[in-house]
Coordinates of C-alpha atoms in Angstrom, one line a residue:
X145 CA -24.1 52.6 -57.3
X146 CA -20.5 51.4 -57.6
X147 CA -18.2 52.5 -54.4
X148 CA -15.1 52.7 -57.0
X149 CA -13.7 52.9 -59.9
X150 CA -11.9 49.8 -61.2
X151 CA -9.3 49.0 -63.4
X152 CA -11.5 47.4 -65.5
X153 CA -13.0 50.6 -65.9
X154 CA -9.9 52.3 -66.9
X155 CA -9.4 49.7 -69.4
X156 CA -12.6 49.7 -71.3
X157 CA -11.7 52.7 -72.5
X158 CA -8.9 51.2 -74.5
X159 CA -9.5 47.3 -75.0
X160 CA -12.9 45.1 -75.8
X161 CA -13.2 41.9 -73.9
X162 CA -10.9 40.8 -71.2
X163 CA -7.4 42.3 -70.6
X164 CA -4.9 40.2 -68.0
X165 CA -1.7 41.7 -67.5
X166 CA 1.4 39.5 -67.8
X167 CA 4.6 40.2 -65.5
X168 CA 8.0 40.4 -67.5
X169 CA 11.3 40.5 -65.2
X170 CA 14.4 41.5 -67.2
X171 CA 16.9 42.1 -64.2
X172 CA 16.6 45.9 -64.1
X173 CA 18.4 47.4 -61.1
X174 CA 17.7 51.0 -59.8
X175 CA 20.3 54.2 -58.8
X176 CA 19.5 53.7 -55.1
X177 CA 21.0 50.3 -55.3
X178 CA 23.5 50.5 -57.8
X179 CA 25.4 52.9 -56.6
X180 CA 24.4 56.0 -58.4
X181 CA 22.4 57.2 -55.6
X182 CA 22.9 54.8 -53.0
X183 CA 23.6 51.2 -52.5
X184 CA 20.9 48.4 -50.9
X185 CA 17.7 50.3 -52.1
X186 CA 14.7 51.9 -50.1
X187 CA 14.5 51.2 -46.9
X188 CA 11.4 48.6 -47.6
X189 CA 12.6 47.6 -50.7
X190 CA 13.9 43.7 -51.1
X191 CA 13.3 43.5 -54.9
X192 CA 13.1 39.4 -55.3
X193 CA 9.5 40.2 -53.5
X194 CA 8.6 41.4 -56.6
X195 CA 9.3 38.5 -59.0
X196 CA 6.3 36.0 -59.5
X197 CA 7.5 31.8 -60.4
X198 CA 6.4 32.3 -64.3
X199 CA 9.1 35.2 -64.1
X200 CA 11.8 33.2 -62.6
X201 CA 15.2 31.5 -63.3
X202 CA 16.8 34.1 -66.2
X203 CA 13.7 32.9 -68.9
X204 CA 13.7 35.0 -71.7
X205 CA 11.1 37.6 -72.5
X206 CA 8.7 36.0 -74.8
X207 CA 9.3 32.4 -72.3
X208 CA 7.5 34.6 -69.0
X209 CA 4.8 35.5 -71.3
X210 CA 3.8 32.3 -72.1
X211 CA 4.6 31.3 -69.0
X212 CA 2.4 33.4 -67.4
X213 CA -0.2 32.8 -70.4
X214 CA -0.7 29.5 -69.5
X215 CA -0.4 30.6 -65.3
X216 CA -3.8 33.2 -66.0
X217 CA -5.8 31.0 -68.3
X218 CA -7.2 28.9 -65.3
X219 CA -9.3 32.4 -65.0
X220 CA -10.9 32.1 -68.0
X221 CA -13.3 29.8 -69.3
X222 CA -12.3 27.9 -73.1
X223 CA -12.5 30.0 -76.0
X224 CA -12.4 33.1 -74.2
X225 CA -10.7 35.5 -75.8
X226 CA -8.6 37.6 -73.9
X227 CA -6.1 40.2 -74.6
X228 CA -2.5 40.9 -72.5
X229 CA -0.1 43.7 -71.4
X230 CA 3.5 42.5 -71.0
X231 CA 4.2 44.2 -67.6
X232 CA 7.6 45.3 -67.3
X233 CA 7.2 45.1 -63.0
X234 CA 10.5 44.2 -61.6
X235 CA 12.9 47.1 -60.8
X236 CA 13.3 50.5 -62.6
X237 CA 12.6 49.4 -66.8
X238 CA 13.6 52.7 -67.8
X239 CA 16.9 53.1 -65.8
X240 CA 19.9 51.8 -68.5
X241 CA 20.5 51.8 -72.2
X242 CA 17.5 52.8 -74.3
X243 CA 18.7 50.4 -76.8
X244 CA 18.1 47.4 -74.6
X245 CA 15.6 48.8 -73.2
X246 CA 13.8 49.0 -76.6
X247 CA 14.6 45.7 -77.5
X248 CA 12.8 43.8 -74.7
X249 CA 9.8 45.8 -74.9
X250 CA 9.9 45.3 -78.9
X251 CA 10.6 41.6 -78.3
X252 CA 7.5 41.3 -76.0
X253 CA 5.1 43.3 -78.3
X254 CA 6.4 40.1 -80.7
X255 CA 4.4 37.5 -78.7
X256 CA 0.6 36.4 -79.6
X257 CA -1.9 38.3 -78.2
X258 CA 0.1 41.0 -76.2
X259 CA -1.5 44.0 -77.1
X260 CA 0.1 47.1 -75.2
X261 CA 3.1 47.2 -72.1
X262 CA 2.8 48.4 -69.0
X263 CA 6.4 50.2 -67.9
X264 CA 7.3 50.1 -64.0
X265 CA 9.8 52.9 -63.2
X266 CA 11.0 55.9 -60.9
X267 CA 10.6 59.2 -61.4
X268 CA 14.2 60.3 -61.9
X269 CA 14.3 57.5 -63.9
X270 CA 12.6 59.2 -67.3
X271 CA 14.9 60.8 -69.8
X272 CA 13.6 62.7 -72.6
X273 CA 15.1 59.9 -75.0
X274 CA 12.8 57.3 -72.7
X275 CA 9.6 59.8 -73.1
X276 CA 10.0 60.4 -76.6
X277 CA 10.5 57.0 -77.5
X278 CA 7.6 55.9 -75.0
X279 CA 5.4 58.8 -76.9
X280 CA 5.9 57.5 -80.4
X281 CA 5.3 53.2 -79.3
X282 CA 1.9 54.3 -78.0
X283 CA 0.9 55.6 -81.6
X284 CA 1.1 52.1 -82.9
X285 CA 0.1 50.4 -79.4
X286 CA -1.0 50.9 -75.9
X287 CA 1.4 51.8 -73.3
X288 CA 1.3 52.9 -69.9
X289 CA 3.7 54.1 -67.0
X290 CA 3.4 53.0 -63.6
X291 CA 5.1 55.4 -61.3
X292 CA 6.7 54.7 -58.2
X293 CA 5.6 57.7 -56.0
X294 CA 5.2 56.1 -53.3
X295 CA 4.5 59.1 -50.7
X296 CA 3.5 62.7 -51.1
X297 CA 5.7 63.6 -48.7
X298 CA 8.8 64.9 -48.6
X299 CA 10.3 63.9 -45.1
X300 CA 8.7 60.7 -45.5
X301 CA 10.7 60.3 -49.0
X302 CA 13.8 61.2 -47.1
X303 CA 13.0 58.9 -43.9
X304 CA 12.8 55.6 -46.2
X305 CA 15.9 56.6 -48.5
X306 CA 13.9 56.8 -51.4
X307 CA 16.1 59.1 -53.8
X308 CA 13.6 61.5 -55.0
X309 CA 11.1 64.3 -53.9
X310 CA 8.0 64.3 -54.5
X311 CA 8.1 67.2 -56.9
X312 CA 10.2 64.9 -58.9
X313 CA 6.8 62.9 -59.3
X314 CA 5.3 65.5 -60.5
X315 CA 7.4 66.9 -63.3
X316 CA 7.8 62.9 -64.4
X317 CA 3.8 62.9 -64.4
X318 CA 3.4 66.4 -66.2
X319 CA 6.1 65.1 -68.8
X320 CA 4.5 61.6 -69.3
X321 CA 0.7 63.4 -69.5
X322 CA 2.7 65.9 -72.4
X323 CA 3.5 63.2 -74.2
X324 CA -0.6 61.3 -73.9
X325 CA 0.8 59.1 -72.0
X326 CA -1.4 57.2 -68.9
X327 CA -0.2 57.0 -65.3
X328 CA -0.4 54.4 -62.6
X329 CA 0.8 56.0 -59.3
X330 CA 2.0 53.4 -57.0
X331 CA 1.6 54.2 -53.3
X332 CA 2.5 52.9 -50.1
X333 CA 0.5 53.7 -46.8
X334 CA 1.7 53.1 -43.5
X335 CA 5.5 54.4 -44.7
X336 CA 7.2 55.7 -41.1
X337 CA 6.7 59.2 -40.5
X338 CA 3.0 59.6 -41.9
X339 CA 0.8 62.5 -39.9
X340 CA -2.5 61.3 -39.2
X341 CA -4.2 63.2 -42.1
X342 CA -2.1 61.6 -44.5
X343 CA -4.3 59.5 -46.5
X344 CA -6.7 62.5 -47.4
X345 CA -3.4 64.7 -47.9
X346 CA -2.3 61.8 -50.4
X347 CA -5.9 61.6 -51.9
X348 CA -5.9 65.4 -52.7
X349 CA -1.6 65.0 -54.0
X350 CA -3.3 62.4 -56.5
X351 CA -6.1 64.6 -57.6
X352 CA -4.1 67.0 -58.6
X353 CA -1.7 64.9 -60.5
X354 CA -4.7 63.8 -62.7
X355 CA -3.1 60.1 -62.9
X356 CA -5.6 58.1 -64.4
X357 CA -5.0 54.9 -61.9
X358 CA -3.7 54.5 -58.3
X359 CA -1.9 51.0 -56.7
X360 CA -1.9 50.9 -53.5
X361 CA 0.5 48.7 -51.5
X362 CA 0.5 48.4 -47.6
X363 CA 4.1 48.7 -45.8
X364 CA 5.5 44.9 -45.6
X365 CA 8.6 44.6 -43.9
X366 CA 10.4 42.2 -45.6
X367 CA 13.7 40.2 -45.3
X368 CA 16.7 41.2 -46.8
X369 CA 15.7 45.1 -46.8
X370 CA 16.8 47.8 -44.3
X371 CA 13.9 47.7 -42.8
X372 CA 13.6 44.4 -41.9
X373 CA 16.9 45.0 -39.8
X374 CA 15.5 48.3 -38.2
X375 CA 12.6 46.8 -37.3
X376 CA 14.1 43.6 -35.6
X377 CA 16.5 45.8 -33.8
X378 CA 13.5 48.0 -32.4
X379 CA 10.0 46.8 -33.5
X380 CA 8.3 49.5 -31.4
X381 CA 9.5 52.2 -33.6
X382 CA 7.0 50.9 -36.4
X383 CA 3.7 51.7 -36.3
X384 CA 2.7 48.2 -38.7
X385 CA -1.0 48.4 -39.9
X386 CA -3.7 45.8 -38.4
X387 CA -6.0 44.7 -41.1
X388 CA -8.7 46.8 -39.2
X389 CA -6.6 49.7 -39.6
X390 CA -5.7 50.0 -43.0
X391 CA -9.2 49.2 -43.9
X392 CA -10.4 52.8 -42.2
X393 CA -7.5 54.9 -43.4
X394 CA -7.5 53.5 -47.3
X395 CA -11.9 54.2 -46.8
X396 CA -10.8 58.1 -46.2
X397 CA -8.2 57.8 -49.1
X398 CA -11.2 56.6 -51.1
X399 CA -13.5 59.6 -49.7
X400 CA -11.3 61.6 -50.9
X401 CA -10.2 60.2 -54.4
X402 CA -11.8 61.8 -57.3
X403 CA -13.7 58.9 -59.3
X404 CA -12.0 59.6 -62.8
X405 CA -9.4 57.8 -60.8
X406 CA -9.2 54.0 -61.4
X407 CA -8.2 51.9 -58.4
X408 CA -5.9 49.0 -59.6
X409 CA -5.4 47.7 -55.7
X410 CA -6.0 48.0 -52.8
X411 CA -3.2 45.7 -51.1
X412 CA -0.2 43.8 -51.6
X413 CA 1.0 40.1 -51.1
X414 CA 4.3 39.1 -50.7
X415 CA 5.7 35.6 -50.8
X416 CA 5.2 34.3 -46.9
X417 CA 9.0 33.3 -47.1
X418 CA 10.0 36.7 -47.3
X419 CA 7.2 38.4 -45.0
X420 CA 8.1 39.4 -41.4
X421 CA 5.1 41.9 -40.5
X422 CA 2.4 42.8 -40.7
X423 CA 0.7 39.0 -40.7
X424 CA -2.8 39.0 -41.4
X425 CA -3.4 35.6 -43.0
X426 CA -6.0 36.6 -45.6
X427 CA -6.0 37.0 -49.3
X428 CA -5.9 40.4 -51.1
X429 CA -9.5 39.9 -52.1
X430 CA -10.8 40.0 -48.4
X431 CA -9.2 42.8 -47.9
X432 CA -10.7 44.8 -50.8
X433 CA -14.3 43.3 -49.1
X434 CA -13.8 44.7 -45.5
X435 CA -13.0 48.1 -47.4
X436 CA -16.4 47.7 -49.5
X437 CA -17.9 46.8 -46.4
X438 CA -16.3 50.1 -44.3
X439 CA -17.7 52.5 -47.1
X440 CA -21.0 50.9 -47.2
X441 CA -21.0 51.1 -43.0
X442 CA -19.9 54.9 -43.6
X443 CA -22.6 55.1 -46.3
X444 CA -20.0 56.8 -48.5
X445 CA -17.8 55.8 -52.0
X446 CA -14.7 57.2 -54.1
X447 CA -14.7 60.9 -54.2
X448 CA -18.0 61.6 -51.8
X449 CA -15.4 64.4 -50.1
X450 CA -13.4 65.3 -53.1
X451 CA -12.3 68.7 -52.7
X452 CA -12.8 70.8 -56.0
X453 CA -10.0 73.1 -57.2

């Protein structure tokens, strides 16, 4: 019996064979750090945490692809053929000009083998012009939204200075869903604020959105943010999970996940340079063991306490 449902599960529906996603940066900037909303970002937010080597140093779009081509093919054994998503991670890709917007995603779509985009935005972030372009690219080629939701909860949105509610999340899901279009909701636990039911609250929010995949992300305090600067000024104030502790909680966000949700991740890495706390010292892979090994102690798996509504 599987304990989850994976990506790759997700994507057999759409692709044969192996699918890798690429990362594209293309300098995108967001309202809550332009100006438009607010200036410096979220609270946990230092946005050079985002941008892997291949995506580095102003390289065009179809140079990171390639780049990041030749970075993944160590995972694959010689003559295997794989297809790729140019993922469009780094900031908000749908906050600016459609026009250059559609440009860069056009220009990736240009490069061998790249077979669908993946688009990383916010939800106030998604005109109509956005959806109904988004809408007609998918009739000629896969494309999917990740969402940065990042809490179900209102005060908790507020607390980090995110911008939006989360009933702004859901109209940018509903619209997105209108339009056939899949969802990644990207979440992060251990945000300040969070009740102690919260990750079965969040589990039952998702549901209910019908997303077909969740990211999840563990709260990294990271140089250069607001955070960081809160946090050095009064660490006691944060409430920073131990490995052990976010393995329990994201084991009753699994409980109560329905399955036709795909997990992409179960935990984030950022560069070690930037990384002030938490410190666990293992890689992302372990992590997603000790939360195998949690259900498996519980006897349990994704959805065993899904609610039905």
């Amino acid at each position: 019996m599987n304990l989850y449902t994976t990506y790759s599960d997700f994507l057999k529906k759409h692709f044969d064979g192996k699918v890798q996603k690429l990362p594209v940066d293309v300098a995108n900037t967001c309202p809550v750090r332009d100006g438009t909303i607010a200036r410096g970002g979220c609270d946990f937010c230092n946005a050079r945490s985002f941008v892997p080597k291949c995506c580095q140093n102003g390289r065009d779009v179809l140079e990171q692809l390639e780049r990041g081509k030749a970075f993944f093919m160590r995972k694959y054994s010689a003559g295997c053929d794989v297809s790729y998503l140019a993922y469009f991670q780094s900031g908000t890709n749908t906050y600016g000009p459609l026009a250059r917007g559609r440009e860069l995603i056009e220009a990736a779509l240009e490069a061998d083998d790249v077979k669908g985009v993946v688009i990383a935005t916010r939800p106030d972030c998604l005109t109509d012009d956005w959806l109904d372009y988004l809408q007609r690219l998918s009739a000629q080629t896969f494309v999917m939204v990740e969402l940065g939701i990042e809490s179900v909860d209102d005060q908790v949105l507020e607390r980090v200075h995110r911008g939006h509610t989360f009933g702004t999340s859901r109209k940018a899901v509903n619209a997105l869903q209108q339009r056939g279009l899949p969802v990644c909701a990207h979440l992060i636990f251990g945000l300040p604020g969070e009740r102690h039911d919260y990750h079965v609250k969040t589990a039952e929010a998702v549901n209910a959105l019908h997303v077909d995949v969740v990211k999840l992300h563990q709260l990294q305090v990271l140089k250069g943010s607001q955070m960081a600067h809160d946090y050095q000024a009064a660490p006691t104030q944060f409430r920073l999970y131990d490995m052990k502790g976010y393995v329990y909680h994201v084991a009753d966000f699994l409980e109560h996940l329905s399955p036709l949700v795909a997990v992409e991740r179960f935990v984030s890495q950022s560069p070690a340079g930037q990384l002030i706390a938490p410190k666990w010292g293992v890689k992302n892979d372990v992590v997603t063991q000790h939360i195998m090994a949690e259900l498996r102690r519980r006897g349990s798996w994704q959805g065993k306490f899904e609610r039905k509504v």
